[in-house]
PDB file of C-alpha atoms in Angstrom:
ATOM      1  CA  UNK A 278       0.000   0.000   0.000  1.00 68.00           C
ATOM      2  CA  UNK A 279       1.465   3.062  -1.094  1.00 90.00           C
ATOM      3  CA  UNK A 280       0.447   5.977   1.159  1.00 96.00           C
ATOM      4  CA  UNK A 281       0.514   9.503  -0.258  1.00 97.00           C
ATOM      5  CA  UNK A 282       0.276  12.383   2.651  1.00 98.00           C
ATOM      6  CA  UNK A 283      -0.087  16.214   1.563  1.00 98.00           C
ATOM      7  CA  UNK A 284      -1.075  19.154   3.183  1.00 98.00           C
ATOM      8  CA  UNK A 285      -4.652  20.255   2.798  1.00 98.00           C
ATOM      9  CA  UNK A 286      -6.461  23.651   2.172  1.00 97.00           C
ATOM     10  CA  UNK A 287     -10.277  23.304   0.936  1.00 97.00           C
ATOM     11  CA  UNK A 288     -13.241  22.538   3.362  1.00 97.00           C
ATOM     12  CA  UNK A 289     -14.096  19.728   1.307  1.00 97.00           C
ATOM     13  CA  UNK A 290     -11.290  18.057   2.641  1.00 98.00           C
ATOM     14  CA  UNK A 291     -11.580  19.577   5.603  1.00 97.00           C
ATOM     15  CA  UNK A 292     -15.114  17.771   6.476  1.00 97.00           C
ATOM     16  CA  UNK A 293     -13.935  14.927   5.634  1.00 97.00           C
ATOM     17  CA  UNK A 294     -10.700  15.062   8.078  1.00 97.00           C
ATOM     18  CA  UNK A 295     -13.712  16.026  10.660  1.00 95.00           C
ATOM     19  CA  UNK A 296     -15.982  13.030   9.461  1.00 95.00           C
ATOM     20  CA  UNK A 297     -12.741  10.678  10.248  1.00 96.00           C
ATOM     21  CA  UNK A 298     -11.891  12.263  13.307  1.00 94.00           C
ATOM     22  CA  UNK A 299     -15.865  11.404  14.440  1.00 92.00           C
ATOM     23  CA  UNK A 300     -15.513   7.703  12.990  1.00 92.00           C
ATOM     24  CA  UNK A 301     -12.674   7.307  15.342  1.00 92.00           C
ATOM     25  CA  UNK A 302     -13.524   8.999  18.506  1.00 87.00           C
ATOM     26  CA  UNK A 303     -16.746   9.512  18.528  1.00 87.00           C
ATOM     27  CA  UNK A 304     -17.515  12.785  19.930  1.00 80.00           C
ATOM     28  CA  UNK A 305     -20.100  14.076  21.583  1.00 75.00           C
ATOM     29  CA  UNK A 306     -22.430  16.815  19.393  1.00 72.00           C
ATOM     30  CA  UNK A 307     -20.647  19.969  19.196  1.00 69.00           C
ATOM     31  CA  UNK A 308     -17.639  18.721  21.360  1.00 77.00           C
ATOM     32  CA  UNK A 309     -15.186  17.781  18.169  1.00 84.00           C
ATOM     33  CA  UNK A 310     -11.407  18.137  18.654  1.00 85.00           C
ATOM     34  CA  UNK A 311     -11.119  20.497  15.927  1.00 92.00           C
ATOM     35  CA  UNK A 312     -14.079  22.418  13.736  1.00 93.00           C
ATOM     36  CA  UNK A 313     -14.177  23.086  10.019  1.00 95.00           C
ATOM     37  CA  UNK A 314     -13.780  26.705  10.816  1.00 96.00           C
ATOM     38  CA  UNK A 315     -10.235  26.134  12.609  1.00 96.00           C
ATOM     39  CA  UNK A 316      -8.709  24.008  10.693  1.00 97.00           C
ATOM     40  CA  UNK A 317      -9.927  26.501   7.690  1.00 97.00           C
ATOM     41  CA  UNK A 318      -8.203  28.850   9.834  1.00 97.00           C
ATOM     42  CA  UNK A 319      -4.768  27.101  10.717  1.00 96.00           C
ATOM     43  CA  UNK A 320      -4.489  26.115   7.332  1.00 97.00           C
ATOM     44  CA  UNK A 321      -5.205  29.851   5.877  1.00 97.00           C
ATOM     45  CA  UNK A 322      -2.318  31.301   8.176  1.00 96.00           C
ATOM     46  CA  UNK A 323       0.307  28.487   7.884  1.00 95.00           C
ATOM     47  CA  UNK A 324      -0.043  26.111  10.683  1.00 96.00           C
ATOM     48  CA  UNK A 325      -0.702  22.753   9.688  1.00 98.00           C
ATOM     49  CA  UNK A 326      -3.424  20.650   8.357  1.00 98.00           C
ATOM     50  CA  UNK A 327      -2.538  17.395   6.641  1.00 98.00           C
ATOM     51  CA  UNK A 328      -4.317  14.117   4.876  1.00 98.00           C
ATOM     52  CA  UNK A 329      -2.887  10.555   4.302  1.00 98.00           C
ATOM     53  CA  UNK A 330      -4.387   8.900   1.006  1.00 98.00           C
ATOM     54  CA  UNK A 331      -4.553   5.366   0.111  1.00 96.00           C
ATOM     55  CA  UNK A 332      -5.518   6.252  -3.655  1.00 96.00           C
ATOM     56  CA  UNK A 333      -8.443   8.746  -3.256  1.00 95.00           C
ATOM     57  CA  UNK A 334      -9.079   7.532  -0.043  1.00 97.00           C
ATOM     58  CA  UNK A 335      -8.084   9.210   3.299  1.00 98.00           C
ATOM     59  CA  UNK A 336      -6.614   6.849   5.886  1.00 98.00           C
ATOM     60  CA  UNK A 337      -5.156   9.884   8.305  1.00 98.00           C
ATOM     61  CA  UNK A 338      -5.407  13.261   9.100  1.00 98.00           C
ATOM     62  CA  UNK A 339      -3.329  15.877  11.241  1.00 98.00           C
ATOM     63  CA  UNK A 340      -3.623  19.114  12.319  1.00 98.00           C
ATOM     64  CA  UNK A 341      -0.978  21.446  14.259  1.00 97.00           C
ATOM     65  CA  UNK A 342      -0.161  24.768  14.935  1.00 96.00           C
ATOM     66  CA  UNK A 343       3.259  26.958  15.509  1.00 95.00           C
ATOM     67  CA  UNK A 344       3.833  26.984  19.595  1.00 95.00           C
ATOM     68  CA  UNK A 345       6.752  29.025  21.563  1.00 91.00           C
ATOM     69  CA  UNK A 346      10.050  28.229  21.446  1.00 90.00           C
ATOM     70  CA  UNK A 347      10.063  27.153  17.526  1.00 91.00           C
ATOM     71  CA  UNK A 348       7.503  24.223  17.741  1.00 97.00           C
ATOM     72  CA  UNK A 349       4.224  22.762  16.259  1.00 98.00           C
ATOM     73  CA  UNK A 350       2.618  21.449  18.569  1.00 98.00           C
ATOM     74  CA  UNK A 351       0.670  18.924  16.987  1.00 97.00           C
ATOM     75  CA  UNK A 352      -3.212  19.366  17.965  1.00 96.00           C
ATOM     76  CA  UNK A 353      -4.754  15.846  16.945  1.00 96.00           C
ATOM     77  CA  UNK A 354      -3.495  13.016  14.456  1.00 96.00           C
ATOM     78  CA  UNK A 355      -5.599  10.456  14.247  1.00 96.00           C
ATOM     79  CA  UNK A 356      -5.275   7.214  11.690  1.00 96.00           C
ATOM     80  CA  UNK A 357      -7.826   4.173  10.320  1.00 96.00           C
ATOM     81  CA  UNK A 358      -4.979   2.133   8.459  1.00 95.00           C
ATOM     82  CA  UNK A 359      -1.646   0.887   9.934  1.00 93.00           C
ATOM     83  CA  UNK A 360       1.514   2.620   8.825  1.00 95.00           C
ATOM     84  CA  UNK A 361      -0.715   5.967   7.982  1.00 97.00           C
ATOM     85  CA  UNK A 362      -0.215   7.424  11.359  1.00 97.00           C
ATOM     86  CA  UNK A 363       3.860   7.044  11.027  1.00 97.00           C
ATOM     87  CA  UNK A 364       3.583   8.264   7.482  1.00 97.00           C
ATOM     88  CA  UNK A 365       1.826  11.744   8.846  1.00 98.00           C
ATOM     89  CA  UNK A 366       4.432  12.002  11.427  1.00 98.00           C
ATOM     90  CA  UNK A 367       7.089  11.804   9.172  1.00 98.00           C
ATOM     91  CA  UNK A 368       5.501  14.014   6.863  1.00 98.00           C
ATOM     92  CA  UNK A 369       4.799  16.722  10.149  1.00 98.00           C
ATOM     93  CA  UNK A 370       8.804  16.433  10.842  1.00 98.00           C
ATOM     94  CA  UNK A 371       9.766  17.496   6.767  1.00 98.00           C
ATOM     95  CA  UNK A 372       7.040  20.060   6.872  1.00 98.00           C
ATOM     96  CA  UNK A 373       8.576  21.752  10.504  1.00 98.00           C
ATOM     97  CA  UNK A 374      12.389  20.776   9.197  1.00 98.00           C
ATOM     98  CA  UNK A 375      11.632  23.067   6.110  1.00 97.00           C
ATOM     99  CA  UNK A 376      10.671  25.914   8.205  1.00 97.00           C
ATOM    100  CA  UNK A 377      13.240  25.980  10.995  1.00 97.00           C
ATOM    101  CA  UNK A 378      11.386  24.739  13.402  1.00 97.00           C
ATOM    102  CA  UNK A 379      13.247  22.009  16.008  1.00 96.00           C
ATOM    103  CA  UNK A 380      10.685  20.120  17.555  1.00 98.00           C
ATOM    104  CA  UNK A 381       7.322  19.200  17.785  1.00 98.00           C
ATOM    105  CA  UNK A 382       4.694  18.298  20.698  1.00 98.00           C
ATOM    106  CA  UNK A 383       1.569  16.983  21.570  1.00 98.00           C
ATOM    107  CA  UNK A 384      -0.106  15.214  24.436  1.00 97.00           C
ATOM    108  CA  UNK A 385      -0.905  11.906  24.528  1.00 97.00           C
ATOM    109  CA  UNK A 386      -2.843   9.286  27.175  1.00 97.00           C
ATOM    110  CA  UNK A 387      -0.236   7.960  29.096  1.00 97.00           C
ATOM    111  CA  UNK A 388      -2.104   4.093  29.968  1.00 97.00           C
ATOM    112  CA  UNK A 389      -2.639   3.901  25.977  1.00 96.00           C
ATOM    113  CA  UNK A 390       0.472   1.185  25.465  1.00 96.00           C
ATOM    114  CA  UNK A 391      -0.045   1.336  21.705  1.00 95.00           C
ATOM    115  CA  UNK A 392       0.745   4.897  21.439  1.00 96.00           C
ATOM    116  CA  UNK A 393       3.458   5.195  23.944  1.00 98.00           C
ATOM    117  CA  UNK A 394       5.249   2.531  21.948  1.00 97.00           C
ATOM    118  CA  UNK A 395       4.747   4.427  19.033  1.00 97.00           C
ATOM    119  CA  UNK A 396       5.818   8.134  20.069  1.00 98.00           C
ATOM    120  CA  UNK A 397       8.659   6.748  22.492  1.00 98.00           C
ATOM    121  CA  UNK A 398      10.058   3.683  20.620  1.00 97.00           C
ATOM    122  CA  UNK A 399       8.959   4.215  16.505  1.00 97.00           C
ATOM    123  CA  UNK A 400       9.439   7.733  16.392  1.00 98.00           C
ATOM    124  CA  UNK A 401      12.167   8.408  19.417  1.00 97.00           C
ATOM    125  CA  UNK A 402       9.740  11.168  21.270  1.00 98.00           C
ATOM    126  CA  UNK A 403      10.350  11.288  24.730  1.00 98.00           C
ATOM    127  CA  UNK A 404       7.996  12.733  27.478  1.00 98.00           C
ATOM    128  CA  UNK A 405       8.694  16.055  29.085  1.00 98.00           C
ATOM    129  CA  UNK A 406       5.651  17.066  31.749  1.00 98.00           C
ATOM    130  CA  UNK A 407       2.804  15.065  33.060  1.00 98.00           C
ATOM    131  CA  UNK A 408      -0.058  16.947  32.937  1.00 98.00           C
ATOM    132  CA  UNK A 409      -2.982  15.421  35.488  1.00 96.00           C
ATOM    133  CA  UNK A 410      -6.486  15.312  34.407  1.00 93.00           C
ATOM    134  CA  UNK A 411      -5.284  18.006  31.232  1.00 93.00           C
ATOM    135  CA  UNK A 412      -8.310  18.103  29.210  1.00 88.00           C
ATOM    136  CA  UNK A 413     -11.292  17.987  32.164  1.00 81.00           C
ATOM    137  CA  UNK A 414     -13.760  15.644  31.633  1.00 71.00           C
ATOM    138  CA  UNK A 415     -14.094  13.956  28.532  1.00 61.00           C
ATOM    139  CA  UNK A 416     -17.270  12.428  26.314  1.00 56.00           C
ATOM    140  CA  UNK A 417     -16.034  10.978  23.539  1.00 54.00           C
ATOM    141  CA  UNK A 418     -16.473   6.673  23.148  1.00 47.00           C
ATOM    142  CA  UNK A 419     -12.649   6.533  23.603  1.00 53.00           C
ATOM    143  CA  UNK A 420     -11.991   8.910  26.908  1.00 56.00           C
ATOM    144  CA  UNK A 421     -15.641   8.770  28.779  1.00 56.00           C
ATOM    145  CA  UNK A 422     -15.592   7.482  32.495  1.00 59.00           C
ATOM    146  CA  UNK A 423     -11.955   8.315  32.706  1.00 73.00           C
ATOM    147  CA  UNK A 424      -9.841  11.408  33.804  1.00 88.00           C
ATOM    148  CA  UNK A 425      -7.794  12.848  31.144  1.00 90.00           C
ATOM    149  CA  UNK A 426      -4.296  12.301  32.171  1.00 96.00           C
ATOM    150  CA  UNK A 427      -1.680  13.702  29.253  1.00 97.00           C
ATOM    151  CA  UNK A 428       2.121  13.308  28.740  1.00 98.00           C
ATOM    152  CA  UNK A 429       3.518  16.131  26.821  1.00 98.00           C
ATOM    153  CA  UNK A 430       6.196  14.775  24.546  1.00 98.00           C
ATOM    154  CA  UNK A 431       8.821  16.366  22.872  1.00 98.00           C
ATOM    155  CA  UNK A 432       9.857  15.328  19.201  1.00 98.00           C
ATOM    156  CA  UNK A 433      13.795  16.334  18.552  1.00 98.00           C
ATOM    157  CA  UNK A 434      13.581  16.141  15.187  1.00 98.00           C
ATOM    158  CA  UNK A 435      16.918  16.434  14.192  1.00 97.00           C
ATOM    159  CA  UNK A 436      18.159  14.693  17.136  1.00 97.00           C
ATOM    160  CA  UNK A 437      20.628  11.238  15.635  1.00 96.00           C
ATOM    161  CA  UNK A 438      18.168   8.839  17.103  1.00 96.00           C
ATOM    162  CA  UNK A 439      15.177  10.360  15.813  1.00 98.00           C
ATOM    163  CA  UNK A 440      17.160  10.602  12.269  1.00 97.00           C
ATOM    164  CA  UNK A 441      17.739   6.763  12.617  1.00 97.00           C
ATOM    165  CA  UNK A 442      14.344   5.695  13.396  1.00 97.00           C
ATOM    166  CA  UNK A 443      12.832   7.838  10.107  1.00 97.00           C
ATOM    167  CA  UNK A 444      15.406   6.095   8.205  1.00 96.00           C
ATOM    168  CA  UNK A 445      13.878   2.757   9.149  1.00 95.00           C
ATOM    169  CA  UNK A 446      16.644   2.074  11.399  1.00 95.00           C
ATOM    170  CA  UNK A 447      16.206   0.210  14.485  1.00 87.00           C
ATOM    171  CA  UNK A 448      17.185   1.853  18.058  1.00 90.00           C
ATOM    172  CA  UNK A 449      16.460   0.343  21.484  1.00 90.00           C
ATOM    173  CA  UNK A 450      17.267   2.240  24.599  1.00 92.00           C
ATOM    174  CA  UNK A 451      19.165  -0.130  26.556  1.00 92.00           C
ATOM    175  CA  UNK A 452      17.548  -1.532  29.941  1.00 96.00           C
ATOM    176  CA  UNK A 453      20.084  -2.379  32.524  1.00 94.00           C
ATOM    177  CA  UNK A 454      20.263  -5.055  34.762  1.00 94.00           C
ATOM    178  CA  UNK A 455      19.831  -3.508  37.903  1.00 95.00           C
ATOM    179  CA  UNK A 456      17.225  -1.665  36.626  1.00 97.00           C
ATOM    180  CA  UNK A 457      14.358  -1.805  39.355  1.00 97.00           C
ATOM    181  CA  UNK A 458      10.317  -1.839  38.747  1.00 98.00           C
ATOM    182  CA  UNK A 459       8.663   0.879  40.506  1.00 98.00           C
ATOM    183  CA  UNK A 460       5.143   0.179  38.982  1.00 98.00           C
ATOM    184  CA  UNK A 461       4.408  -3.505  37.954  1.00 98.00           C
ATOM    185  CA  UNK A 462       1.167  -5.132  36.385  1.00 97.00           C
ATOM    186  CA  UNK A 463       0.011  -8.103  38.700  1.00 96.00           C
ATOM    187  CA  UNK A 464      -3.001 -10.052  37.303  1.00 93.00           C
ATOM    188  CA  UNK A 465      -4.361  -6.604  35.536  1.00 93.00           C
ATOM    189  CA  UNK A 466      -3.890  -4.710  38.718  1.00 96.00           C
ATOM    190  CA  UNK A 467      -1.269  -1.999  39.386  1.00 98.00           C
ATOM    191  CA  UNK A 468       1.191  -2.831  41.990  1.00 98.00           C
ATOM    192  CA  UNK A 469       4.138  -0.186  43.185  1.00 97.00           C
ATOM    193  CA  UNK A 470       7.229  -1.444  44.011  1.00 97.00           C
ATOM    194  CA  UNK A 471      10.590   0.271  44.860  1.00 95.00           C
ATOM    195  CA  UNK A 472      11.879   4.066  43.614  1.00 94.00           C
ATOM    196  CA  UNK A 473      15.173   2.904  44.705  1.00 92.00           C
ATOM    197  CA  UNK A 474      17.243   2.586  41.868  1.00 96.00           C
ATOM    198  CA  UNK A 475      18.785   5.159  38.851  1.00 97.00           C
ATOM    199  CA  UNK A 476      17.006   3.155  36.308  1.00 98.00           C
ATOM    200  CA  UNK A 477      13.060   2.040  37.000  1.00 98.00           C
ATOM    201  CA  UNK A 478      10.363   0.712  34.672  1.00 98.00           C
ATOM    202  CA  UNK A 479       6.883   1.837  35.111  1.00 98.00           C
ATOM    203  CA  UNK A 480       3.957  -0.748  33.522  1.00 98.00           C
ATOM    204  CA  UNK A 481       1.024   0.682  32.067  1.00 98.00           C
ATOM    205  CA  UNK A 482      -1.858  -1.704  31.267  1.00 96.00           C
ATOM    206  CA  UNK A 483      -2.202  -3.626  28.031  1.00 95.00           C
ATOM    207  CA  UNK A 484      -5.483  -2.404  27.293  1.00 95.00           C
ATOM    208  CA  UNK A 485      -6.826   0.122  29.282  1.00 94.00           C
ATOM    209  CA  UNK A 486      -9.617   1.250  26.641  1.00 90.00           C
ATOM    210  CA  UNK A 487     -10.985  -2.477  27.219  1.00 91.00           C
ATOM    211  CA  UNK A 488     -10.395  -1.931  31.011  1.00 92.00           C
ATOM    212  CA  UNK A 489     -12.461   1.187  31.026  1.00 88.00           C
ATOM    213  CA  UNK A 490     -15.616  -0.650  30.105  1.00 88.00           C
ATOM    214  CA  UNK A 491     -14.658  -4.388  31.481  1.00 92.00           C
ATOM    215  CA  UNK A 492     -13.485  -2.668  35.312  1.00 93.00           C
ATOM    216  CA  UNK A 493     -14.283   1.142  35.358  1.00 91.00           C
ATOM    217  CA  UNK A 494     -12.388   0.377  39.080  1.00 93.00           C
ATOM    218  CA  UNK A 495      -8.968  -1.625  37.755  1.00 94.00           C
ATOM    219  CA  UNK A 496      -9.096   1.278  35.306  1.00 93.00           C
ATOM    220  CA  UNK A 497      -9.126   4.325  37.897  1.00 94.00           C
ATOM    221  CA  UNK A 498      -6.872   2.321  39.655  1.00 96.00           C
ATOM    222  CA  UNK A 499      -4.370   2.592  36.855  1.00 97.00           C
ATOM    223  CA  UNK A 500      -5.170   6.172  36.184  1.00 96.00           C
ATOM    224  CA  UNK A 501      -4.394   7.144  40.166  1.00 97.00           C
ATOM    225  CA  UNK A 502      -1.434   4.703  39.702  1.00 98.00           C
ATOM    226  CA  UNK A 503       0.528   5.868  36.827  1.00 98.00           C
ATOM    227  CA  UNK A 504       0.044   9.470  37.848  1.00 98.00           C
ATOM    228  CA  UNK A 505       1.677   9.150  41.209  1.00 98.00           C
ATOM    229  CA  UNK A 506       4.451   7.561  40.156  1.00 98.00           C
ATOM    230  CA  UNK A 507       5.005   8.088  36.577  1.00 98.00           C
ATOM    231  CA  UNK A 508       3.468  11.436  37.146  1.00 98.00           C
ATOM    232  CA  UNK A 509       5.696  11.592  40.902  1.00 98.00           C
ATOM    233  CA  UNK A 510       9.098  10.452  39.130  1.00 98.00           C
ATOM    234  CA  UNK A 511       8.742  12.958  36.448  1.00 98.00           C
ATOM    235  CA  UNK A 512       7.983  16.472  38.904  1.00 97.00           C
ATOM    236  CA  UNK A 513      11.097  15.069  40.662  1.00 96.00           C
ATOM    237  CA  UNK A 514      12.905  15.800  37.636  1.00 97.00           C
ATOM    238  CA  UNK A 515      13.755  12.192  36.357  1.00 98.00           C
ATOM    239  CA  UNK A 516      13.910  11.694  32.260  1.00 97.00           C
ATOM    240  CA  UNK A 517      11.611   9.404  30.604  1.00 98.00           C
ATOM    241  CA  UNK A 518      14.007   7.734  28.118  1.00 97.00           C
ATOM    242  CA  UNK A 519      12.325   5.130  26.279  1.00 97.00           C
ATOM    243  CA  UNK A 520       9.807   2.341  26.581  1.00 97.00           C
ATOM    244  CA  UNK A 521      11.079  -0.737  26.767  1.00 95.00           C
ATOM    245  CA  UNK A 522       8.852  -4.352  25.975  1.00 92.00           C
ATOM    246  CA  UNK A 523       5.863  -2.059  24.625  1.00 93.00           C
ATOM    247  CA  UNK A 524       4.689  -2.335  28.695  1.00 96.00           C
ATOM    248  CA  UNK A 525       7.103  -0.770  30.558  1.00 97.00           C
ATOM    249  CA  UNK A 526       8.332   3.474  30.374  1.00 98.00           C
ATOM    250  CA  UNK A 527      12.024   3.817  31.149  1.00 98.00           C
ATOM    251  CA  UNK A 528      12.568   6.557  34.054  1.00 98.00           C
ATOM    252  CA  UNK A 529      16.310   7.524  34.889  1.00 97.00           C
ATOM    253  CA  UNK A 530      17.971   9.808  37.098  1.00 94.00           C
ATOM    254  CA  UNK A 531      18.819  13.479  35.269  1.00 85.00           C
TER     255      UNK A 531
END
């Protein structure tokens, strides 16, 4: 499958970036991400508004705008085919090389394994604040019944090792042997364990979407969880450096 990703500017294409969007997430009436009208905007004054194709079909769509300290911050990217999502990344990294810019952010759920695989391990972002409960309260099929916790990563993008990966090229951050597990997964349940060590892996659930609606309480419990000491380590001033396993966030001492 060949996937074709280009920037977009018509509200055509625009409602149909908010029409996927809704397939995925399903939003509440009048609580989308994103409108027509700001994305009409964003694109109109040079922030950033992409599509992924699969022929004439769109697979992926993006949307970002310029942030302090020469950044997009990249609003919402969302993706209904696999390899689309790392396509529009790698697209959003040209696009912000071209105009000077040296990184890009966005927030993601920090229990979502899939995704912290991707950003940490497939595209070498690594997190940089933990931001509790960031959005309020959510309604959308994904997010309802849970608090929306958000790691803001941070995208070098002309860092070696994120180079590497958009070359295809495998890199692992390294786990040591001593490294200790300060948040483990027990039977589906969250269990701490010791903050005694430079190196410490914090699990995060391997589904927490199918948590949500199969334990609304092993769920909260994760939520509470991960904050404290994902959430604890990183206020502390420790560097998430990786995820190693897709289960477990690497935490070491600055």
């Amino acid at each position: 499958m060949l996937i074709e990703v280009r920037e977009l500017h018509e509200m055509a294409e625009f409602e149909r970036v908010h029409a996927l969007f809704d397939d995925i997430w399903h939003f509440s009436p009048g609580e989308p991400p994103i409108t027509l009208e700001l994305m009409r905007a964003l694109s109109h004054a040079g922030g950033y508004v992409a599509g992924a194709f699969d022929g004439d079909r769109l697979i992926g769509g993006s949307t970002g705008f310029l942030a302090a300290g020469g950044a997009l911050h990249s609003h919402v990217t969302g993706a209904t085919r696999r390899g689309a999502g790392f396509e529009l990344k790698q697209h959003q990294r040209r696009w912000a090389l071209e105009r000077g810019l040296e990184r890009i952010t966005w927030t993601y759920d920090p229990l979502v394994r899939r995704n912290a695989h991707f950003n940490l391990a497939k595209l070498g972002a690594r997190p940089v604040e933990y931001l509790p409960c960031f959005y309020g309260v959510m309604s959308d099929a994904v997010n309802q019944g849970d608090e929306s916790d958000r790691v803001l990563a941070s995208w070098p993008l002309a860092a070696p090792h994120v180079a590497a990966l958009a070359r295809l090229e495998p890199y692992v951050t390294p786990v040591p042997a001593d490294a200790v597990v300060a948040l483990a997964d027990e039977g589906g349940r969250p269990v701490p364990g010791s903050m005694d060590a430079d190196v410490l892996l914090v699990a995060v659930p391997a589904d927490i979407e199918g948590l949500r609606r199969a334990d609304p309480g092993a769920g909260k419990a994760w939520r509470h969880a991960v904050r404290d000491v994902l959430g604890g380590l990183m206020a502390e001033g420790r560097r998430v450096t990786g995820f190693s396993g897709k289960s477990h966030y690497i935490v070491e001492r600055a």
